[in-house]
Structures are given as structure tokens and as C-alpha cells.
PDB file of C-alpha atoms and ligand atoms in Angstrom:
ATOM      1  CA  MET O 135      15.777  36.556  11.924  1.00 44.00           C
ATOM      2  CA  ARG O 136      15.337  38.577   8.661  1.00 53.00           C
ATOM      3  CA  LEU O 137      18.432  40.573   9.384  1.00 53.00           C
ATOM      4  CA  HIS O 138      20.984  37.291   9.764  1.00 52.00           C
ATOM      5  CA  THR O 139      19.439  35.799   6.541  1.00 51.00           C
ATOM      6  CA  ALA O 140      20.523  38.458   4.446  1.00 50.00           C
ATOM      7  CA  VAL O 141      23.614  38.775   5.762  1.00 50.00           C
ATOM      8  CA  ARG O 142      24.516  34.825   5.450  1.00 51.00           C
ATOM      9  CA  TRP O 143      24.255  35.493   1.655  1.00 51.00           C
ATOM     10  CA  ARG O 144      27.055  37.975   2.416  1.00 54.00           C
ATOM     11  CA  THR O 145      30.639  37.136   1.617  1.00 56.00           C
ATOM     12  CA  CYS O 146      31.909  37.332   4.929  1.00 71.00           C
ATOM     13  CA  PRO O 147      30.300  35.716   7.420  1.00 88.00           C
ATOM     14  CA  PHE O 148      28.987  38.101   9.741  1.00 93.00           C
ATOM     15  CA  PRO O 149      27.601  36.035  12.543  1.00 93.00           C
ATOM     16  CA  LEU O 150      30.529  34.215  13.135  1.00 95.00           C
ATOM     17  CA  VAL O 151      32.048  37.823  14.224  1.00 97.00           C
ATOM     18  CA  GLU O 152      29.502  38.773  15.698  1.00 97.00           C
ATOM     19  CA  ALA O 153      29.158  35.776  18.136  1.00 97.00           C
ATOM     20  CA  ALA O 154      33.084  36.579  19.433  1.00 98.00           C
ATOM     21  CA  VAL O 155      31.836  39.994  20.273  1.00 98.00           C
ATOM     22  CA  PRO O 156      30.575  41.145  23.999  1.00 98.00           C
ATOM     23  CA  ARG O 157      27.169  41.801  24.656  1.00 97.00           C
ATOM     24  CA  GLU O 158      27.531  44.711  26.357  1.00 97.00           C
ATOM     25  CA  GLY O 159      30.067  47.597  26.682  1.00 98.00           C
ATOM     26  CA  ARG O 160      32.069  49.833  23.896  1.00 98.00           C
ATOM     27  CA  VAL O 161      32.706  48.358  20.738  1.00 98.00           C
ATOM     28  CA  LEU O 162      34.814  49.950  17.855  1.00 98.00           C
ATOM     29  CA  GLU O 163      34.871  48.983  14.825  1.00 98.00           C
ATOM     30  CA  VAL O 164      38.146  49.862  12.339  1.00 98.00           C
ATOM     31  CA  GLY O 165      37.575  50.083   8.819  1.00 98.00           C
ATOM     32  CA  CYS O 166      33.475  49.807   9.056  1.00 98.00           C
ATOM     33  CA  GLY O 167      33.029  50.886   5.475  1.00 97.00           C
ATOM     34  CA  HIS O 168      29.536  51.158   5.015  1.00 96.00           C
ATOM     35  CA  GLY O 169      28.832  50.162   8.422  1.00 97.00           C
ATOM     36  CA  LEU O 170      26.756  47.229   7.524  1.00 95.00           C
ATOM     37  CA  LEU O 171      28.807  44.946  10.542  1.00 96.00           C
ATOM     38  CA  SER O 172      28.894  48.037  12.987  1.00 97.00           C
ATOM     39  CA  LEU O 173      24.961  47.802  12.424  1.00 96.00           C
ATOM     40  CA  PHE O 174      24.586  44.605  12.584  1.00 95.00           C
ATOM     41  CA  LEU O 175      26.645  44.446  16.102  1.00 96.00           C
ATOM     42  CA  ALA O 176      24.537  47.390  17.215  1.00 96.00           C
ATOM     43  CA  LEU O 177      20.383  45.830  15.871  1.00 93.00           C
ATOM     44  CA  SER O 178      22.072  42.421  17.501  1.00 94.00           C
ATOM     45  CA  GLY O 179      22.998  43.607  20.807  1.00 94.00           C
ATOM     46  CA  PRO O 180      20.837  46.461  22.117  1.00 93.00           C
ATOM     47  CA  ALA O 181      23.978  47.048  24.999  1.00 96.00           C
ATOM     48  CA  ARG O 182      26.853  47.631  22.907  1.00 97.00           C
ATOM     49  CA  GLN O 183      27.662  50.634  22.425  1.00 97.00           C
ATOM     50  CA  VAL O 184      29.282  50.852  18.680  1.00 98.00           C
ATOM     51  CA  GLN O 185      31.287  53.292  16.938  1.00 98.00           C
ATOM     52  CA  GLY O 186      32.822  52.371  13.839  1.00 98.00           C
ATOM     53  CA  VAL O 187      35.549  54.717  11.706  1.00 98.00           C
ATOM     54  CA  ASP O 188      37.119  54.376   8.752  1.00 98.00           C
ATOM     55  CA  VAL O 189      39.045  56.445   6.218  1.00 97.00           C
ATOM     56  CA  ASP O 190      36.392  56.783   3.545  1.00 97.00           C
ATOM     57  CA  ASP O 191      34.502  59.932   3.811  1.00 97.00           C
ATOM     58  CA  ALA O 192      31.679  58.995   1.551  1.00 97.00           C
ATOM     59  CA  LYS O 193      31.168  55.343   3.271  1.00 97.00           C
ATOM     60  CA  VAL O 194      30.805  57.140   6.631  1.00 98.00           C
ATOM     61  CA  ASP O 195      28.252  59.348   5.106  1.00 98.00           C
ATOM     62  CA  ALA O 196      26.611  56.085   3.799  1.00 97.00           C
ATOM     63  CA  ALA O 197      26.671  54.049   7.541  1.00 97.00           C
ATOM     64  CA  LEU O 198      25.341  57.802   8.804  1.00 96.00           C
ATOM     65  CA  GLU O 199      23.023  58.042   6.237  1.00 95.00           C
ATOM     66  CA  ALA O 200      21.536  54.651   7.792  1.00 95.00           C
ATOM     67  CA  ALA O 201      22.002  54.980  11.508  1.00 94.00           C
ATOM     68  CA  GLY O 202      19.494  57.968  10.499  1.00 92.00           C
ATOM     69  CA  ARG O 203      16.826  55.749   9.695  1.00 91.00           C
ATOM     70  CA  LEU O 204      16.636  53.680  12.924  1.00 88.00           C
ATOM     71  CA  GLY O 205      14.728  53.614  16.056  1.00 81.00           C
ATOM     72  CA  PRO O 206      15.250  55.795  18.911  1.00 75.00           C
ATOM     73  CA  SER O 207      16.256  52.394  21.027  1.00 74.00           C
ATOM     74  CA  ASP O 208      18.556  51.282  18.000  1.00 71.00           C
ATOM     75  CA  ALA O 209      20.126  54.309  17.823  1.00 76.00           C
ATOM     76  CA  HIS O 210      23.394  53.135  19.909  1.00 93.00           C
ATOM     77  CA  VAL O 211      26.183  53.080  16.559  1.00 97.00           C
ATOM     78  CA  SER O 212      27.637  56.215  15.798  1.00 96.00           C
ATOM     79  CA  PHE O 213      30.628  56.478  13.024  1.00 97.00           C
ATOM     80  CA  VAL O 214      33.430  58.680  12.222  1.00 98.00           C
ATOM     81  CA  THR O 215      35.781  59.139   9.503  1.00 98.00           C
ATOM     82  CA  VAL O 216      39.085  59.212  10.467  1.00 98.00           C
ATOM     83  CA  ALA O 217      42.786  60.186   8.887  1.00 97.00           C
ATOM     84  CA  LYS O 218      44.756  57.333   7.349  1.00 94.00           C
ATOM     85  CA  GLY O 219      47.746  56.102   9.751  1.00 95.00           C
ATOM     86  CA  TRP O 220      45.126  57.336  12.348  1.00 97.00           C
ATOM     87  CA  LEU O 221      44.928  54.948  15.542  1.00 98.00           C
ATOM     88  CA  PRO O 222      43.263  53.958  18.777  1.00 97.00           C
ATOM     89  CA  GLU O 223      43.201  55.371  21.456  1.00 97.00           C
ATOM     90  CA  GLU O 224      39.981  55.123  23.884  1.00 97.00           C
ATOM     91  CA  PRO O 225      39.680  52.093  26.296  1.00 97.00           C
ATOM     92  CA  ALA O 226      37.302  49.682  24.173  1.00 98.00           C
ATOM     93  CA  ASP O 227      35.304  46.489  25.393  1.00 98.00           C
ATOM     94  CA  ALA O 228      35.676  44.927  21.937  1.00 98.00           C
ATOM     95  CA  ILE O 229      37.787  46.068  18.987  1.00 98.00           C
ATOM     96  CA  VAL O 230      36.375  44.129  15.635  1.00 98.00           C
ATOM     97  CA  ILE O 231      38.944  44.805  12.614  1.00 98.00           C
ATOM     98  CA  ALA O 232      36.970  43.020   9.293  1.00 97.00           C
ATOM     99  CA  ASP O 233      38.506  42.915   5.691  1.00 95.00           C
ATOM    100  CA  VAL O 234      40.428  46.171   7.021  1.00 97.00           C
ATOM    101  CA  LEU O 235      44.446  44.557   7.038  1.00 97.00           C
ATOM    102  CA  TYR O 236      45.256  43.030   3.903  1.00 94.00           C
ATOM    103  CA  LEU O 237      45.281  46.609   2.133  1.00 94.00           C
ATOM    104  CA  LEU O 238      47.877  47.799   4.974  1.00 96.00           C
ATOM    105  CA  ALA O 239      51.196  46.671   4.334  1.00 96.00           C
ATOM    106  CA  PRO O 240      52.752  44.411   7.212  1.00 97.00           C
ATOM    107  CA  GLY O 241      54.413  46.541   9.660  1.00 97.00           C
ATOM    108  CA  GLU O 242      51.111  49.432   9.316  1.00 97.00           C
ATOM    109  CA  GLN O 243      49.170  45.795  10.045  1.00 98.00           C
ATOM    110  CA  ARG O 244      51.407  45.574  13.029  1.00 98.00           C
ATOM    111  CA  ARG O 245      51.302  48.745  14.432  1.00 98.00           C
ATOM    112  CA  LEU O 246      47.471  48.943  14.021  1.00 98.00           C
ATOM    113  CA  LEU O 247      46.858  45.742  15.940  1.00 98.00           C
ATOM    114  CA  ALA O 248      49.462  46.627  19.202  1.00 98.00           C
ATOM    115  CA  ALA O 249      47.838  50.364  19.425  1.00 98.00           C
ATOM    116  CA  CYS O 250      44.602  48.073  19.630  1.00 98.00           C
ATOM    117  CA  ALA O 251      45.506  45.626  21.322  1.00 98.00           C
ATOM    118  CA  GLY O 252      46.701  49.048  23.890  1.00 98.00           C
ATOM    119  CA  CYS O 253      43.495  49.761  24.218  1.00 98.00           C
ATOM    120  CA  LEU O 254      41.405  46.541  25.066  1.00 98.00           C
ATOM    121  CA  ALA O 255      39.638  46.957  28.665  1.00 96.00           C
ATOM    122  CA  PRO O 256      40.886  44.367  30.907  1.00 95.00           C
ATOM    123  CA  GLY O 257      38.397  41.693  29.742  1.00 95.00           C
ATOM    124  CA  GLY O 258      38.615  43.341  26.413  1.00 98.00           C
ATOM    125  CA  VAL O 259      38.702  41.447  23.087  1.00 98.00           C
ATOM    126  CA  LEU O 260      39.689  42.098  19.782  1.00 98.00           C
ATOM    127  CA  VAL O 261      38.088  39.905  17.042  1.00 98.00           C
ATOM    128  CA  ILE O 262      40.228  39.916  13.794  1.00 98.00           C
ATOM    129  CA  LYS O 263      37.708  38.562  10.610  1.00 97.00           C
ATOM    130  CA  GLU O 264      40.926  38.152   7.424  1.00 96.00           C
ATOM    131  CA  VAL O 265      41.231  36.000   4.586  1.00 93.00           C
ATOM    132  CA  ALA O 266      44.047  32.703   4.912  1.00 91.00           C
ATOM    133  CA  THR O 267      46.346  32.118   2.306  1.00 90.00           C
ATOM    134  CA  GLU O 268      45.281  28.861   2.576  1.00 89.00           C
ATOM    135  CA  PRO O 269      43.223  26.908   0.773  1.00 90.00           C
ATOM    136  CA  ARG O 270      45.098  28.007  -2.279  1.00 89.00           C
ATOM    137  CA  TRP O 271      41.998  28.009  -4.735  1.00 91.00           C
ATOM    138  CA  LYS O 272      40.292  29.709  -2.494  1.00 88.00           C
ATOM    139  CA  PHE O 273      42.967  32.422  -1.711  1.00 85.00           C
ATOM    140  CA  ARG O 274      43.951  32.743  -5.669  1.00 88.00           C
ATOM    141  CA  TRP O 275      40.005  33.420  -5.839  1.00 85.00           C
ATOM    142  CA  ASN O 276      40.083  36.156  -3.444  1.00 82.00           C
ATOM    143  CA  GLN O 277      43.049  37.735  -4.728  1.00 85.00           C
ATOM    144  CA  VAL O 278      40.928  38.210  -8.566  1.00 83.00           C
ATOM    145  CA  GLN O 279      38.540  39.385  -6.546  1.00 82.00           C
ATOM    146  CA  GLU O 280      40.291  42.012  -4.121  1.00 82.00           C
ATOM    147  CA  THR O 281      42.588  42.893  -7.233  1.00 83.00           C
ATOM    148  CA  LEU O 282      39.135  43.898  -9.268  1.00 82.00           C
ATOM    149  CA  SER O 283      37.844  45.729  -6.427  1.00 79.00           C
ATOM    150  CA  THR O 284      41.053  47.591  -5.491  1.00 78.00           C
ATOM    151  CA  ARG O 285      42.603  48.334  -9.219  1.00 75.00           C
ATOM    152  CA  VAL O 286      39.748  47.722 -11.885  1.00 77.00           C
ATOM    153  CA  LEU O 287      36.091  49.010 -10.157  1.00 79.00           C
ATOM    154  CA  GLY O 288      37.695  51.563  -7.414  1.00 76.00           C
ATOM    155  CA  ILE O 289      35.100  50.047  -4.522  1.00 74.00           C
ATOM    156  CA  THR O 290      37.901  49.982  -2.416  1.00 73.00           C
ATOM    157  CA  GLU O 291      40.724  51.870  -1.563  1.00 68.00           C
ATOM    158  CA  GLY O 292      43.800  49.889  -1.845  1.00 63.00           C
ATOM    159  CA  GLY O 293      46.604  52.261  -3.328  1.00 64.00           C
ATOM    160  CA  GLY O 294      49.166  50.633  -1.276  1.00 75.00           C
ATOM    161  CA  GLY O 295      48.548  46.992  -2.721  1.00 84.00           C
ATOM    162  CA  LEU O 296      47.421  44.143  -1.196  1.00 88.00           C
ATOM    163  CA  HIS O 297      49.144  42.121   1.743  1.00 93.00           C
ATOM    164  CA  PHE O 298      47.528  39.165   2.732  1.00 93.00           C
ATOM    165  CA  VAL O 299      49.370  37.961   6.064  1.00 97.00           C
ATOM    166  CA  PRO O 300      49.091  34.636   6.780  1.00 97.00           C
ATOM    167  CA  PRO O 301      47.109  33.963  10.068  1.00 97.00           C
ATOM    168  CA  ALA O 302      49.940  32.181  12.038  1.00 97.00           C
ATOM    169  CA  SER O 303      51.886  35.239  11.456  1.00 98.00           C
ATOM    170  CA  MET O 304      49.189  37.344  13.512  1.00 98.00           C
ATOM    171  CA  VAL O 305      48.836  34.726  16.293  1.00 98.00           C
ATOM    172  CA  GLY O 306      52.515  35.415  16.559  1.00 98.00           C
ATOM    173  CA  TRP O 307      52.087  39.653  16.591  1.00 98.00           C
ATOM    174  CA  LEU O 308      49.270  39.425  19.034  1.00 98.00           C
ATOM    175  CA  SER O 309      50.853  37.289  21.480  1.00 98.00           C
ATOM    176  CA  ASP O 310      53.756  39.140  21.564  1.00 98.00           C
ATOM    177  CA  GLU O 311      51.299  42.111  22.587  1.00 98.00           C
ATOM    178  CA  ASP O 312      50.321  39.682  25.350  1.00 98.00           C
ATOM    179  CA  LEU O 313      47.188  38.388  24.409  1.00 98.00           C
ATOM    180  CA  ASP O 314      45.500  34.838  24.272  1.00 98.00           C
ATOM    181  CA  VAL O 315      44.344  33.910  20.968  1.00 98.00           C
ATOM    182  CA  GLU O 316      42.142  31.952  19.289  1.00 98.00           C
ATOM    183  CA  SER O 317      42.858  31.401  15.468  1.00 98.00           C
ATOM    184  CA  ARG O 318      40.306  29.449  13.377  1.00 97.00           C
ATOM    185  CA  PRO O 319      38.851  28.958   9.400  1.00 97.00           C
ATOM    186  CA  ILE O 320      35.773  30.367   9.157  1.00 96.00           C
ATOM    187  CA  ASP O 321      35.306  28.748   5.340  1.00 92.00           C
ATOM    188  CA  ARG O 322      33.074  26.439   5.527  1.00 91.00           C
ATOM    189  CA  GLY O 323      30.510  26.735   2.431  1.00 89.00           C
ATOM    190  CA  TYR O 324      32.364  29.815   0.995  1.00 89.00           C
ATOM    191  CA  PRO O 325      34.584  29.844  -2.213  1.00 87.00           C
ATOM    192  CA  TRP O 326      36.446  32.965   0.221  1.00 90.00           C
ATOM    193  CA  PRO O 327      39.285  31.107   2.832  1.00 93.00           C
ATOM    194  CA  HIS O 328      37.368  33.326   6.128  1.00 95.00           C
ATOM    195  CA  HIS O 329      39.271  33.389   8.718  1.00 97.00           C
ATOM    196  CA  LEU O 330      38.807  34.334  12.626  1.00 98.00           C
ATOM    197  CA  LEU O 331      40.786  35.291  14.965  1.00 98.00           C
ATOM    198  CA  VAL O 332      39.647  36.432  18.242  1.00 98.00           C
ATOM    199  CA  ALA O 333      42.755  38.207  21.417  1.00 98.00           C
ATOM    200  CA  ARG O 334      41.867  38.419  24.301  1.00 98.00           C
ATOM    201  CA  ARG O 335      43.306  40.830  27.103  1.00 93.00           C
TER     202      ARG O 335
HETATM  203  C1  LIG N 687      37.018  45.387   2.282  1.00 94.44           C
HETATM  204  S1  LIG N 687      35.783  47.046   3.401  1.00 94.44           S
HETATM  205  C2  LIG N 687      35.097  46.048   4.949  1.00 94.44           C
HETATM  206  C3  LIG N 687      34.718  46.747   5.369  1.00 94.44           C
HETATM  207  C4  LIG N 687      33.398  46.402   6.466  1.00 94.44           C
HETATM  208  N1  LIG N 687      34.736  46.023   7.427  1.00 94.44           N
HETATM  209  C5  LIG N 687      33.369  45.026   6.034  1.00 94.44           C
HETATM  210  O1  LIG N 687      33.000  44.069   6.171  1.00 94.44           O
HETATM  211  O2  LIG N 687      31.861  45.501   5.391  1.00 94.44           O
HETATM  212  C6  LIG N 687      37.534  47.813   3.758  1.00 94.44           C
HETATM  213  C7  LIG N 687      37.586  49.028   4.452  1.00 94.44           C
HETATM  214  O3  LIG N 687      38.751  49.533   5.517  1.00 94.44           O
HETATM  215  C8  LIG N 687      39.071  50.795   5.014  1.00 94.44           C
HETATM  216  N2  LIG N 687      40.229  50.907   5.064  1.00 94.44           N
HETATM  217  C9  LIG N 687      41.557  51.529   4.707  1.00 94.44           C
HETATM  218  N3  LIG N 687      42.646  51.313   5.560  1.00 94.44           N
HETATM  219  C10 LIG N 687      42.026  52.070   6.845  1.00 94.44           C
HETATM  220  C11 LIG N 687      42.730  52.568   7.730  1.00 94.44           C
HETATM  221  N4  LIG N 687      43.895  52.109   7.828  1.00 94.44           N
HETATM  222  N5  LIG N 687      41.818  53.124   9.092  1.00 94.44           N
HETATM  223  C12 LIG N 687      40.790  52.814   8.610  1.00 94.44           C
HETATM  224  N6  LIG N 687      39.964  51.962   7.860  1.00 94.44           N
HETATM  225  C13 LIG N 687      40.617  51.771   7.099  1.00 94.44           C
HETATM  226  C14 LIG N 687      38.811  50.886   3.707  1.00 94.44           C
HETATM  227  O4  LIG N 687      38.119  52.402   2.922  1.00 94.44           O
HETATM  228  C15 LIG N 687      36.942  50.142   3.513  1.00 94.44           C
HETATM  229  O5  LIG N 687      36.235  50.702   3.822  1.00 94.44           O
END
């Protein structure tokens, strides 16, 4: 309960992302950062086997350190550093990508999503949390924040620029991979245009 309260006030509505992920099976989080979402998924679903991957070594180290503090019954989460351009190959029951795609050029985003779609087990689900480009005032506020984060403070690696693809375009890409897609805003109560895409095999 305390964990839910803590994440409620973080910038991304993690509980809504978590609710779209099956309660058991292999869960891959691409671009896990410091591991907050992967740890949340693991702690809220003891039958999930969660693996977080990220290109940032230092963030993965921090995630590993946090995971090392879990008790044995919660230790069903692991973290791995991957090279830039890495694409998933192992089968997964769920793949989660939260606030990562905008850091990749549109062609790379589409390639990553196609690779994720190809890894989904029958009945598997691809859960994507990004920010939409509407409403405009929320989008502009997000752009200011992300520009600070990537170009001024260097919190997030964003050397390739910021590429916010409208959710409708992503729905098209995912449909081309033969996935059934639900797309909905989850920005109520937040100044960011959070958006959730849930694509099922
Ligand atoms: C804004 S953070 C989001 C972290 C986490 N998903 C969350 O919601 O807390 C974006 C992360 O994506 C990672 N990233 C960027 N490009 C990546 C790629 N091609 N493959 C894996 N991770 C990537 C960055 O290193 C960074 O940790």
C-alpha cells in the first residue's frame, strides 16, 4: 500500500501501467532506467519474472543495488545492461516500454516495436507508456522538462534528440504487426499528456 502511495506522486502513473501487465509470466521492461517500474511490477506481482534492460550502465547498477536489498521471496527481478541498438529476442509474456521511445528516431522506434511484437508469446501483451502530443499545453510543458533533462541536466541520455510520435501513428505500426491495440490517455490529474497503448498478440 505504501508503495502505491509513493508511486502515485511520481511523474508517471505506474499503477495504470501495472494493471495492464499479466499477473504472472516473463515480463521484460525495455529502458528500465533505475529500475523503479520493474521493481514495482515485481513487488506487485509475485508470480512475475521481471527483467529490466537499459543502455545506461550506471542506472542498471543502481537498479541492481536496489534489487539486492529485496528479500528472497521478492527476488524475481533482474537487470541487465544492453548495447545501443539492442533488440529483444527472447519470448516474453509481457514487454513494457515506459517513456523510452521518444528518445529514439521514429525508424528505431518502429524497429524496436516490431522486434518486441515478434517476441510476444501467444496471448502476450506489449504495454507502452509514452506522452502524447495533445493537449498542446501539456505537450509543451513536457517538452520543456525533457529538454532540461536531456540537454541541460543530462539525467537522461538524449543525444539523438526528442521524437514524440503521436499515439495514432504507433497504433498503425502495431496493427501492421498483427497486434490488437487499445490506446487511451491516462493524463487525468497530471500536467503531462501520459498515454497508454496496450497491444495484444
Ligand atoms: C526517461 S527514462 C525512463 C525509465 C523507466 N522506464 C521509468 O519509467 O522510470 C528512459 C530510459 O530509456 C533508456 N534508453 C534509451 N534508449 C534505449 C534503448 N535503445 N534501449 C534500452 N534503453 C534505452 C535510457 O537510458 C533511460 O534510462
